[in-house]
Each structure stands twice: as structure tokens, then as C-alpha cells.
Short mmCIF file of C-alpha atoms in Angstrom, two decimals:
data_model
loop_
_atom_site.label_atom_id
_atom_site.label_comp_id
_atom_site.label_asym_id
_atom_site.label_seq_id
_atom_site.Cartn_x
_atom_site.Cartn_y
_atom_site.Cartn_z
CA MET A 1 -142.66 208.11 166.06
CA PRO A 2 -146.18 207.03 166.67
CA THR A 3 -146.72 203.53 165.61
CA LEU A 4 -149.43 204.35 163.21
CA ASN A 5 -147.10 206.32 161.11
CA ARG A 6 -144.79 203.31 161.01
CA LEU A 7 -147.45 200.72 160.03
CA ALA A 8 -147.59 199.63 156.28
CA ASN A 9 -151.22 199.63 154.95
CA ALA A 10 -152.71 200.24 158.35
CA ALA A 11 -156.25 200.06 157.11
CA THR A 12 -155.65 196.65 155.48
CA LEU A 13 -154.07 195.54 158.55
CA GLY A 14 -156.96 196.62 160.91
CA SER A 15 -159.31 194.71 158.50
CA GLU A 16 -157.28 191.42 158.56
CA ILE A 17 -157.10 191.61 162.47
CA CYS A 18 -160.92 192.18 162.46
CA GLN A 19 -161.46 189.21 160.27
CA ILE A 20 -159.38 187.07 162.75
CA PHE A 21 -161.88 187.72 165.39
CA ARG A 22 -164.99 187.58 163.20
CA ALA A 23 -163.92 184.21 161.99
CA ARG A 24 -163.89 182.93 165.55
CA VAL A 25 -167.63 184.19 165.82
CA GLU A 26 -168.52 182.60 162.73
CA GLU A 27 -166.87 179.23 163.87
CA GLY A 28 -168.77 179.35 167.09
CA ARG A 29 -165.72 179.87 169.40
CA THR A 30 -167.37 182.85 171.13
CA PRO A 31 -170.54 184.80 170.85
CA GLY A 32 -168.73 188.30 170.61
CA ALA A 33 -165.29 189.64 170.42
CA CYS A 34 -163.55 193.06 170.83
CA PHE A 35 -160.06 194.32 170.41
CA VAL A 36 -157.79 197.27 170.53
CA VAL A 37 -154.42 197.73 169.16
CA PHE A 38 -152.54 200.61 170.70
CA ASP A 39 -149.15 202.43 171.40
CA GLU A 40 -147.97 205.06 173.73
CA THR A 41 -150.13 207.69 172.13
CA GLY A 42 -153.41 205.59 172.38
CA SER A 43 -155.72 203.59 170.15
CA LEU A 44 -154.44 202.66 166.75
CA LEU A 45 -156.64 200.00 165.45
CA ASN A 46 -159.83 198.36 166.78
CA GLY A 47 -162.71 196.18 165.86
CA ALA A 48 -165.51 193.99 167.16
CA ALA A 49 -167.69 191.28 166.06
CA GLY A 50 -170.98 189.24 167.13
CA LYS A 51 -172.73 190.08 170.21
CA LYS A 52 -172.14 191.20 173.73
CA ASN A 53 -175.60 190.27 175.10
CA ASP A 54 -178.94 188.64 174.47
CA ASP A 55 -180.17 191.34 172.37
CA GLY A 56 -177.43 190.75 169.82
CA VAL A 57 -175.71 194.26 170.16
CA GLN A 58 -172.22 194.18 169.07
CA PRO A 59 -169.44 195.07 171.65
CA ASP A 60 -167.43 198.12 171.21
CA LEU A 61 -164.54 199.77 173.09
CA GLN A 62 -166.55 200.87 175.93
CA THR A 63 -168.24 197.55 176.58
CA PHE A 64 -167.44 196.11 180.29
CA PHE A 65 -165.99 192.62 180.03
CA ARG A 66 -164.58 190.41 182.93
CA ILE A 67 -160.74 190.45 182.43
CA ALA A 68 -160.40 187.32 184.72
CA SER A 69 -156.59 186.60 185.46
CA CYS A 70 -155.38 189.79 183.81
CA THR A 71 -156.36 190.91 187.32
CA LYS A 72 -153.29 189.36 188.58
CA SER A 73 -151.18 192.17 187.31
CA PHE A 74 -153.16 194.48 189.70
CA THR A 75 -152.53 192.14 192.69
CA ALA A 76 -148.90 192.14 191.96
CA ALA A 77 -148.86 195.74 191.61
CA MET A 78 -150.51 196.33 194.90
CA ILE A 79 -148.05 194.04 196.68
CA LEU A 80 -145.34 195.98 195.19
CA ILE A 81 -146.74 199.19 196.33
CA LEU A 82 -147.00 197.84 199.96
CA ARG A 83 -143.27 196.75 199.55
CA ASP A 84 -142.14 200.12 198.24
CA ARG A 85 -143.96 201.82 201.11
CA GLY A 86 -141.87 199.73 203.54
CA GLU A 87 -144.80 197.95 204.98
CA LEU A 88 -143.91 194.51 203.46
CA ASP A 89 -140.97 192.34 202.88
CA LEU A 90 -141.39 190.05 199.86
CA ASP A 91 -139.28 187.54 201.45
CA THR A 92 -141.75 186.85 204.32
CA PRO A 93 -143.21 183.54 204.62
CA ILE A 94 -146.74 183.52 203.74
CA THR A 95 -147.65 181.88 207.11
CA HIS A 96 -146.72 184.97 208.86
CA PHE A 97 -149.86 186.58 207.43
CA VAL A 98 -151.88 183.38 206.93
CA PRO A 99 -150.97 180.76 209.49
CA GLU A 100 -153.73 178.52 208.50
CA LEU A 101 -151.72 177.33 205.57
CA ARG A 102 -149.40 174.29 206.59
CA PRO A 103 -146.36 173.58 204.38
CA MET A 104 -146.11 170.04 203.28
CA LEU A 105 -142.86 169.88 200.95
CA PRO A 106 -139.93 169.01 201.34
CA PRO A 107 -141.30 166.00 203.31
CA VAL A 108 -138.54 166.08 206.08
CA THR A 109 -138.47 169.84 206.65
CA PRO A 110 -141.55 171.56 204.90
CA VAL A 111 -140.93 175.12 203.60
CA ALA A 112 -143.48 177.77 203.59
CA PRO A 113 -143.78 179.84 200.32
CA THR A 114 -142.60 183.32 200.46
CA ILE A 115 -144.62 186.33 198.95
CA ARG A 116 -142.12 186.67 196.35
CA MET A 117 -142.37 182.91 195.28
CA LEU A 118 -146.30 183.39 195.10
CA LEU A 119 -145.97 186.39 192.99
CA ALA A 120 -143.65 184.59 190.77
CA MET A 121 -146.00 181.30 190.61
CA ALA A 122 -143.22 179.56 192.31
CA GLY A 123 -145.01 178.69 195.57
CA GLY A 124 -145.18 174.87 195.09
CA LEU A 125 -149.14 174.81 194.85
CA PRO A 126 -150.70 172.98 191.97
CA THR A 127 -152.54 174.51 189.05
CA ASP A 128 -156.20 174.95 190.06
CA ASN A 129 -158.16 176.90 187.43
CA PRO A 130 -161.54 175.05 187.38
CA TRP A 131 -161.58 174.95 191.15
CA ALA A 132 -160.56 178.34 191.77
CA ASP A 133 -162.58 180.32 189.20
CA ARG A 134 -165.82 179.26 191.00
CA LEU A 135 -164.59 180.52 194.40
CA GLU A 136 -164.60 184.35 193.69
CA ALA A 137 -167.36 185.21 196.27
CA ILE A 138 -166.33 183.24 199.33
CA SER A 139 -165.32 185.13 202.38
CA GLY A 140 -161.77 185.41 203.99
CA ARG A 141 -163.03 183.26 206.71
CA GLU A 142 -164.20 180.63 204.21
CA LEU A 143 -160.83 180.51 202.50
CA ARG A 144 -158.96 180.32 205.91
CA GLY A 145 -161.31 177.23 206.67
CA ILE A 146 -160.32 175.63 203.41
CA LEU A 147 -156.50 176.14 204.19
CA ALA A 148 -157.10 174.69 207.55
CA ASP A 149 -158.42 171.60 206.27
CA GLY A 150 -155.24 170.95 204.15
CA ILE A 151 -153.62 171.96 200.97
CA ARG A 152 -151.83 169.73 198.65
CA PHE A 153 -148.49 171.07 197.37
CA GLN A 154 -147.24 169.97 193.89
CA SER A 155 -143.56 170.76 194.53
CA ALA A 156 -141.23 172.19 197.15
CA PRO A 157 -141.70 176.05 197.38
CA GLY A 158 -139.29 178.02 195.24
CA SER A 159 -138.21 175.02 193.17
CA SER A 160 -140.32 175.44 189.79
CA PHE A 161 -143.13 177.27 188.07
CA GLU A 162 -146.76 176.16 188.70
CA TYR A 163 -149.72 178.39 187.94
CA SER A 164 -151.69 178.80 191.16
CA ASN A 165 -154.62 180.83 191.72
CA LEU A 166 -154.65 179.85 195.18
CA GLY A 167 -151.18 181.51 195.64
CA TYR A 168 -152.80 184.92 194.28
CA ALA A 169 -155.65 184.52 196.85
CA LEU A 170 -153.22 184.28 199.58
CA LEU A 171 -151.57 187.49 198.35
CA GLY A 172 -155.09 188.92 198.45
CA GLN A 173 -155.13 188.05 202.24
CA VAL A 174 -151.64 189.67 202.77
CA ILE A 175 -152.90 193.00 201.13
CA GLU A 176 -156.04 192.87 203.51
CA GLU A 177 -153.91 192.06 206.67
CA VAL A 178 -151.44 195.10 205.81
CA THR A 179 -153.92 197.80 204.72
CA GLY A 180 -156.93 196.84 207.02
CA LEU A 181 -159.14 197.24 203.75
CA THR A 182 -160.72 194.82 201.70
CA PHE A 183 -158.80 193.80 198.74
CA CYS A 184 -161.09 195.47 196.34
CA ASP A 185 -161.05 198.69 198.29
CA ALA A 186 -157.36 198.77 198.53
CA VAL A 187 -156.76 198.30 194.81
CA ALA A 188 -159.40 200.85 194.20
CA GLU A 189 -157.88 203.38 196.39
CA ALA A 190 -154.07 202.86 195.57
CA ILE A 191 -154.23 202.06 191.75
CA LEU A 192 -157.65 202.53 190.11
CA LYS A 193 -158.40 206.07 191.10
CA PRO A 194 -154.90 207.61 191.05
CA LEU A 195 -154.49 206.24 187.57
CA GLY A 196 -157.93 207.57 186.49
CA LEU A 197 -159.15 203.87 185.50
CA HIS A 198 -162.71 204.86 186.04
CA ALA A 199 -164.08 201.96 183.80
CA THR A 200 -162.23 199.35 185.68
CA ARG A 201 -163.89 197.91 188.89
CA PHE A 202 -165.03 194.64 190.88
CA ASP A 203 -168.68 195.28 191.23
CA PHE A 204 -170.56 194.27 188.13
CA THR A 205 -173.82 195.56 189.59
CA ALA A 206 -172.37 199.27 189.35
CA VAL A 207 -172.06 198.82 185.30
CA PRO A 208 -175.21 199.94 183.27
CA THR A 209 -176.89 196.82 181.87
CA ALA A 210 -176.74 198.08 178.31
CA ASP A 211 -172.74 198.52 178.69
CA LEU A 212 -172.10 195.05 180.20
CA ALA A 213 -170.98 192.05 178.22
CA ILE A 214 -172.72 188.87 179.18
CA GLY A 215 -170.68 185.63 179.58
CA TYR A 216 -171.70 182.42 177.82
CA ARG A 217 -170.88 178.81 177.54
CA ARG A 218 -171.43 176.50 174.54
CA ALA A 219 -174.07 173.77 175.15
CA ALA A 220 -175.96 171.48 172.53
CA GLY A 221 -174.96 173.90 169.95
CA GLU A 222 -176.57 177.06 171.73
CA TRP A 223 -174.96 179.78 173.75
CA VAL A 224 -176.18 179.57 177.39
CA ARG A 225 -175.83 182.57 179.63
CA LEU A 226 -173.89 182.48 182.82
CA PRO A 227 -174.44 184.69 186.02
CA PHE A 228 -171.77 186.87 187.30
CA SER A 229 -170.15 186.18 190.52
CA GLY A 230 -169.69 188.73 193.19
CA PRO A 231 -166.50 190.21 194.89
CA GLY A 232 -164.92 188.22 197.63
CA ALA A 233 -161.68 186.49 198.76
CA PHE A 234 -160.81 185.21 195.39
CA SER A 235 -161.55 188.43 193.64
CA CYS A 236 -157.57 189.03 193.43
CA ILE A 237 -157.27 185.99 191.04
CA GLY A 238 -159.68 187.32 188.33
CA GLY A 239 -162.55 189.47 189.64
CA LEU A 240 -161.79 192.85 187.87
CA ILE A 241 -164.13 194.16 185.18
CA SER A 242 -162.83 196.65 182.61
CA THR A 243 -163.25 198.02 179.03
CA PRO A 244 -160.85 197.77 176.24
CA LEU A 245 -159.71 201.30 176.36
CA ASP A 246 -159.12 201.15 180.09
CA LEU A 247 -157.25 197.95 180.25
CA ALA A 248 -155.29 199.40 177.30
CA ALA A 249 -154.49 202.43 179.41
CA TRP A 250 -153.20 199.96 182.36
CA VAL A 251 -150.79 198.38 180.00
CA ARG A 252 -149.63 201.60 178.34
CA TRP A 253 -148.78 202.73 182.11
CA LEU A 254 -146.95 199.42 182.81
CA ILE A 255 -144.93 199.77 179.17
CA SER A 256 -144.13 203.63 180.19
CA ALA A 257 -141.70 202.21 182.78
CA PHE A 258 -139.18 201.53 180.14
CA ASP A 259 -139.16 204.94 178.91
CA ALA A 260 -135.90 207.01 179.35
CA ASP A 261 -137.83 209.65 180.99
CA ALA A 262 -140.08 207.35 182.94
CA GLU A 263 -141.53 209.25 185.97
CA ASP A 264 -142.45 207.20 189.17
CA GLY A 265 -145.83 209.33 189.82
CA ASN A 266 -147.74 208.62 192.91
CA VAL A 267 -148.68 204.93 192.33
CA LEU A 268 -145.83 202.67 191.76
CA SER A 269 -142.28 203.38 190.76
CA ALA A 270 -141.04 202.80 187.15
CA ALA A 271 -138.33 200.34 188.65
CA SER A 272 -141.19 198.30 190.43
CA ARG A 273 -143.15 198.19 187.09
CA ARG A 274 -140.14 196.89 185.11
CA GLU A 275 -139.46 194.39 187.93
CA MET A 276 -143.08 193.00 187.19
CA GLN A 277 -142.04 192.64 183.66
CA GLN A 278 -138.79 190.45 184.01
CA ILE A 279 -138.68 186.86 184.59
CA ALA A 280 -138.69 186.02 188.17
CA CYS A 281 -139.26 182.26 187.58
CA PRO A 282 -138.34 180.44 184.48
CA ILE A 283 -140.55 178.22 182.55
CA LEU A 284 -138.92 175.12 181.18
CA PRO A 285 -139.64 173.92 177.78
CA THR A 286 -142.36 171.20 177.59
CA ASN A 287 -140.86 169.27 174.73
CA SER A 288 -137.27 168.18 173.80
CA ALA A 289 -137.05 170.44 170.81
CA GLY A 290 -137.00 173.45 173.24
CA SER A 291 -138.46 176.91 172.52
CA ALA A 292 -137.53 179.96 170.28
CA CYS A 293 -137.42 182.13 173.28
CA SER A 294 -136.71 182.24 177.16
CA ARG A 295 -140.04 182.11 178.97
CA GLY A 296 -140.91 182.75 182.38
CA TYR A 297 -143.33 184.33 184.91
CA GLY A 298 -142.75 187.83 186.37
CA PHE A 299 -145.00 189.32 189.00
CA GLY A 300 -148.44 189.01 187.84
CA LEU A 301 -147.30 188.61 184.05
CA HIS A 302 -145.69 186.05 181.64
CA VAL A 303 -142.46 187.25 180.10
CA ASP A 304 -141.16 185.88 176.83
CA GLU A 305 -137.59 187.03 175.53
CA ASP A 306 -138.26 186.23 171.91
CA ASP A 307 -135.28 186.09 169.47
CA ARG A 308 -137.18 188.07 166.69
CA PHE A 309 -139.38 190.54 168.60
CA GLY A 310 -137.53 191.01 171.90
CA ARG A 311 -139.39 190.99 175.24
CA ILE A 312 -143.09 190.17 174.91
CA VAL A 313 -145.15 190.60 178.12
CA TYR A 314 -148.63 189.22 178.41
CA HIS A 315 -151.40 187.55 180.55
CA SER A 316 -154.58 185.66 179.78
CA GLY A 317 -157.71 185.50 181.67
CA GLY A 318 -160.22 182.75 181.74
CA TYR A 319 -163.39 182.70 183.80
CA PRO A 320 -166.90 181.11 183.46
CA GLY A 321 -168.30 183.24 180.50
CA PHE A 322 -165.20 185.22 179.58
CA THR A 323 -161.72 184.87 178.10
CA SER A 324 -159.28 187.92 177.81
CA HIS A 325 -155.83 188.65 176.73
CA MET A 326 -153.41 191.55 176.96
CA ARG A 327 -150.08 191.43 175.20
CA TRP A 328 -147.13 193.79 174.31
CA SER A 329 -143.99 194.48 172.83
CA VAL A 330 -141.46 196.40 175.30
CA ARG A 331 -139.18 197.30 172.49
CA GLU A 332 -141.84 198.64 170.01
CA ARG A 333 -143.97 200.10 172.87
CA ILE A 334 -147.03 198.55 171.37
CA GLY A 335 -149.60 195.95 172.52
CA ILE A 336 -153.11 194.45 171.97
CA VAL A 337 -156.01 193.77 174.58
CA ALA A 338 -158.65 191.41 173.34
CA PHE A 339 -161.84 190.09 175.00
CA GLU A 340 -164.32 187.30 174.16
CA ASN A 341 -167.60 186.45 176.21
CA ALA A 342 -167.29 182.58 175.99
CA THR A 343 -165.77 180.30 178.74
CA TYR A 344 -161.94 179.47 178.25
CA CYS A 345 -162.06 180.07 174.46
CA ALA A 346 -158.37 180.74 174.08
CA THR A 347 -158.44 184.66 173.32
CA ARG A 348 -154.84 184.25 173.38
CA GLU A 349 -154.48 182.89 169.97
CA PRO A 350 -156.24 185.70 167.95
CA ALA A 351 -154.49 188.30 170.13
CA ALA A 352 -151.12 186.84 169.55
CA GLU A 353 -151.75 186.41 165.91
CA GLY A 354 -152.92 190.24 165.80
CA LEU A 355 -149.82 191.62 167.62
CA ARG A 356 -147.56 189.41 165.48
CA LYS A 357 -149.00 191.07 162.13
CA VAL A 358 -148.67 194.45 163.58
CA LEU A 359 -144.94 193.67 164.50
CA ASP A 360 -144.28 192.08 161.22
CA SER A 361 -145.65 195.21 159.23
CA LEU A 362 -143.25 197.59 161.16
CA PRO A 363 -140.24 198.65 158.99
CA GLU A 364 -137.05 196.61 159.72
CA VAL A 365 -134.75 198.98 161.71
CA LYS A 366 -131.10 198.05 162.30
CA ARG A 367 -131.14 198.84 165.85
CA VAL A 368 -127.60 200.15 166.82
CA PRO A 369 -127.70 201.65 170.16
CA GLU A 370 -126.15 205.10 170.49
CA VAL A 371 -122.31 204.95 171.50
CA LYS A 372 -122.47 206.20 175.03
CA SER A 373 -120.40 209.26 175.80
CA ASP A 374 -118.36 207.49 178.38
CA ILE A 375 -116.91 204.80 175.98
CA SER A 376 -116.66 207.16 173.02
CA HIS A 377 -113.08 208.15 173.73
CA LEU A 378 -112.25 204.39 174.54
CA VAL A 379 -113.74 203.54 170.93
CA GLU A 380 -111.49 206.21 169.36
CA ARG A 381 -108.38 204.81 171.02
CA LEU A 382 -109.12 201.29 170.16
CA LYS A 383 -109.15 202.46 166.40
CA SER A 384 -105.95 203.78 166.82
CA LEU A 385 -104.66 200.68 168.44
CA ILE A 386 -105.98 198.39 165.70
CA GLY A 387 -104.49 200.62 163.08
CA GLU A 388 -101.12 200.60 164.59
CA TRP A 389 -100.34 198.96 167.65
CA ASP A 390 -98.99 201.05 170.57
CA ASP A 391 -98.46 199.55 174.01
CA GLU A 392 -99.20 202.84 175.58
CA ILE A 393 -102.46 203.25 174.16
CA ALA A 394 -103.04 199.56 175.06
CA ASN A 395 -102.22 200.34 178.79
CA GLU A 396 -104.61 203.29 178.66
CA ILE A 397 -107.75 201.48 177.32
CA PHE A 398 -107.14 197.97 178.74
CA HIS A 399 -107.56 196.51 182.32
CA SER A 400 -104.36 195.02 183.83
CA ASN A 401 -105.53 191.32 183.21
CA VAL A 402 -105.42 191.91 179.25
CA PRO A 403 -101.45 191.44 178.78
CA LEU A 404 -101.48 188.56 181.35
CA ASP A 405 -104.25 186.81 179.49
CA CYS A 406 -102.24 187.34 176.28
CA PRO A 407 -99.14 189.41 175.91
CA TYR A 408 -99.37 192.60 173.72
CA GLN A 409 -96.76 191.17 171.35
CA GLU A 410 -98.73 188.18 170.73
CA ARG A 411 -101.92 190.37 170.20
CA ALA A 412 -100.26 192.72 167.85
CA SER A 413 -98.99 189.81 165.79
CA GLU A 414 -102.39 188.28 165.39
CA ILE A 415 -103.77 191.56 164.23
CA MET A 416 -100.97 192.00 161.75
CA THR A 417 -101.35 188.46 160.46
CA LEU A 418 -105.14 189.06 159.81
CA THR A 419 -104.41 192.36 158.13
CA GLY A 420 -101.78 190.78 156.05
CA GLN A 421 -104.10 188.12 154.68
CA ASN A 422 -107.29 190.27 154.30
CA GLY A 423 -105.96 193.85 153.46
CA ARG A 424 -105.24 196.99 155.63
CA PRO A 425 -108.30 198.16 157.71
CA ASP A 426 -109.80 201.32 156.69
CA MET A 427 -110.64 203.49 159.98
CA SER A 428 -112.47 206.05 158.34
CA LEU A 429 -115.15 203.52 157.49
CA ALA A 430 -115.12 201.66 160.94
CA GLU A 431 -118.62 201.02 162.52
CA ILE A 432 -119.58 200.54 166.13
CA VAL A 433 -122.23 198.06 167.14
CA VAL A 434 -123.18 198.46 170.96
CA LYS A 435 -124.60 195.28 172.04
CA ASP A 436 -125.49 196.23 175.54
CA HIS A 437 -123.85 198.38 178.47
CA THR A 438 -120.72 196.14 178.45
CA HIS A 439 -120.28 194.67 174.89
CA PHE A 440 -119.47 196.41 171.76
CA ASP A 441 -118.16 195.59 168.20
CA LEU A 442 -115.69 197.70 166.29
CA MET A 443 -116.28 196.63 162.60
CA VAL A 444 -113.43 197.47 160.32
CA PRO A 445 -113.51 197.19 156.59
CA CYS A 446 -110.38 195.88 154.94
CA GLY A 447 -109.34 194.70 151.70
CA SER A 448 -111.37 191.55 151.80
CA GLY A 449 -114.32 191.63 154.31
CA VAL A 450 -114.47 193.16 157.76
CA LEU A 451 -112.28 192.82 160.86
CA ARG A 452 -114.53 192.16 163.80
CA CYS A 453 -112.99 193.57 167.14
CA SER A 454 -115.30 192.37 170.01
CA ALA A 455 -114.72 194.13 173.23
CA GLN A 456 -115.94 193.39 176.82
CA LEU A 457 -115.93 196.01 179.29
CA GLY A 458 -115.02 195.56 182.89
CA PRO A 459 -117.13 196.61 185.91
CA THR A 460 -115.22 199.62 187.06
CA MET A 461 -115.22 203.13 186.19
CA PRO A 462 -113.84 205.07 184.07
CA PRO A 463 -114.49 202.18 181.68
CA ARG A 464 -111.79 199.89 180.38
CA ILE A 465 -111.78 196.74 178.18
CA GLN A 466 -111.31 193.46 180.00
CA ALA A 467 -111.46 191.20 176.86
CA LEU A 468 -110.86 191.69 173.20
CA THR A 469 -111.01 189.41 170.31
CA VAL A 470 -110.21 190.28 166.77
CA SER A 471 -111.24 188.12 163.76
CA HIS A 472 -112.06 188.34 160.28
CA THR A 473 -115.60 187.90 158.78
CA ASN A 474 -117.55 188.67 155.44
CA GLN A 475 -120.44 190.23 157.35
CA THR A 476 -120.74 193.89 158.43
CA ALA A 477 -122.68 193.13 161.73
#
């Protein structure tokens, strides 16, 4: 069902999100802002505020903004394209392609980061945003000269997360070495053209002046215009320019990898797109209280496994004059992209708030996955077994470890005790809650509450149960 049909008071919701961005303009956080909320069908809600240039014209969905570090998702996709073509091994040390980089850690036997480590921000290099964001236009030769002079390492490669632009600049060098093209041309030929992302490009001079947002920084209470940097060896960290609609199309293509009928197409397989959107390097909580979700970095994307909303994938971009954010819910197939034309103004904040409002407005749906046909017979036999124990049925549905872990007679006695204390189970009202591919609960109402029969399947086919616990609960799920 299209998301717009599920949104309660869509017009009101759109106005509320517009006001979030309008307030940032009024507070002097940014001269202008633009956002679009979308699902797999296209744009759902959008809005803009402030100005995109010195003429005071308001930005719109066709306005070109620098997307900054959101570019890294394109860089990661390009690396995976080469991997899938058989032209690259992700576990190759980066020094195979860029010998000028000299490993420093651990101190006794230094290790060179691999391509996989750099993709996942686990290459051991230090965070470097202010330094790297000013280097876009340098040449590959200049980059290698910097490397030859020596690079400091923050930690041993592969040991922990540390956001590194230099790491992605090294990946750009890999792409050029393997393809024989400049990074910008390689991405244009392999990704932008085949996907029809015609409003996404590296060269700002190819954009009509009237359509281009100008970047600013705040100084003495005024907005000071900043010049654009040109393409170069650091374009792979943040050099792309795009429109809200085009970047939303890129995100929709990434999300589509999770569809049941996802097609590989001629760019990057659905499996590789899903690989980008799963945690490759965990990010540890920064405070003792921990976090409400598991966090990490995939390939060119941040990933949060949120307790409430499921998997949230996102990336921010910050560049002199521009800040961007793209964010989406894998479960709901809905996302937001947002742009502001001010330096490092934390566009993540209004974008995250906007998406949260959208997700909050969706009706609560009890998500009970469909009982797969390959376990439906298993479920029916388990119902019979719980209703009246039979060793033959038990042997049919259990793995051989089950009676060894707890004898059948003991299991049957425990179930009889539970039913004797709480009333006979009513199998006609039994409900199945499928948790994942190997776990399900059989919820059986009884005289008082519910019997919860939690089953874990073994790894072999046909499926059999390797563990079963039966308990009484007052809850139905």
C-alpha cells in the first residue's frame, strides 16, 4: 500500500515538517532548506524555506545542492560493482593499489588496512573532516605525495570504527587503478547513466546558475558566500551535486534491494545493495547508559537497528557551504532527503525528526510474518503434541537431541502440570508468531492466560525442532 494512504493527516504532517525546516532558517541556522519524503512510489511530502542564492529565490525539488559525504554511498557501490565483476577482492590490502601508504599500527608488525576495512570505516585512520573537506580538487599525484610524507594512524586497522575521509579517498584511487578511468567518469558510466540519475554530477559548472544553490557560512551575523571546489582526487568523499528528487531516486533504488521480487538489473545486485545496508563495523556506545539500538557502519552508509522502528539507514554530508542528510526505514520502505546551504549545520537533526514524525503517524500494525509452507505441517503436528503428548509425533518433529536434552516423559509431565494449573489449552484458538526464519511461538489460550510454546528450528532440511520451551503467560504475544 502506498505510504501516503497510510499517513494520518498527511497535509498536517507535511506542514509540521515544513515548519521544522522553516524554523531553522528563522533561527539563522541556514539561509535555505529543502526536503522530500518519499516511498517506493515516489515523492509523498516536500517543502522548502529561505533562499538558495543571493537573489533570495527559494529552493525547490529541482535545485542542485552539494550532497557532500552522501557521495560515499556511490563510492562504496562502485567498489562493490568492481568486486561483483571479479575485478577486485575486498580483502586485498590497500597498499597493493596505493603503495605510498605506509602502515604504522600495531607498532611491532604494522598491518595495512584492506579495502573492506576502509569501506566499513575500520581502516585505523583518524577522523579528518576539516582537513579533508578542503582537498577535493587535488590531483592523484598530490594525494600520493601526502601519503609518502607519512600518515598518522588512530588504531590498528580492523580493530574499531573511526570515520575517515582519507580512507574513502584511497578507495577512489583503487577505482581509478582498476577501471583506468577517473573516479568521476567511472561512477558516471557505471552508476549515474544506467540508473537515469541525470541531475547527479560532479561538475558544478555544468549546472545552470539559476538552478544551483549557493553555499554560505555565517560570519558576524551575515551569510558569506563560499566558492565551489572542482573535481579531483577527493571527489569520492563528497564531491557529488544532486537534486532532492534525484537523491531520493538513488535511495529508493537502494531500498528496493529488500523487496521480495528485487531485481539485480545492470548496475549492482540486490544482494550487494543489501550488503551496503548492514552493519560491517559496530560503533560502540559513547556513554555508560548505552543506546536504544545497535549502531554501526555498513559500506558507505550508517546503520541503526532501532528497537522501535527496525533498521534505519542514513548518511550525513557536510562540506564548506553545504549540509545534507538522507535517511530511510528499511521496514517501511520510506525515507527523507534534506539539504541546507550552510556549512556543517547539522541537517541530520531536522531530517531525523521529520522521518520520525512520519513513522509515528503510520498505523500500528501487528507484524506477524506469514507461516512458511515448509513449517506449516510442523506447526500442526506441534499443536497435536501439546494437546496430547505422543512419542511418535515427537520423534517426527524433533531433532534427535531433544529427548537427550530432556526425556519425553519429563516434557510431557511439565506440560500436564501447566495445563492442570491453568486449564486445558484450546487448540482451535492457537496463534502462531513467527519471529524469524528459525524461531516461532505457538500461543495457545487456556483456562487462565496462554501457553507459550517457543520453538527453535535446527539448520537441516526438512525443518525440525531442536529446542522447545513451554511456559504460561498472561500475554498473547
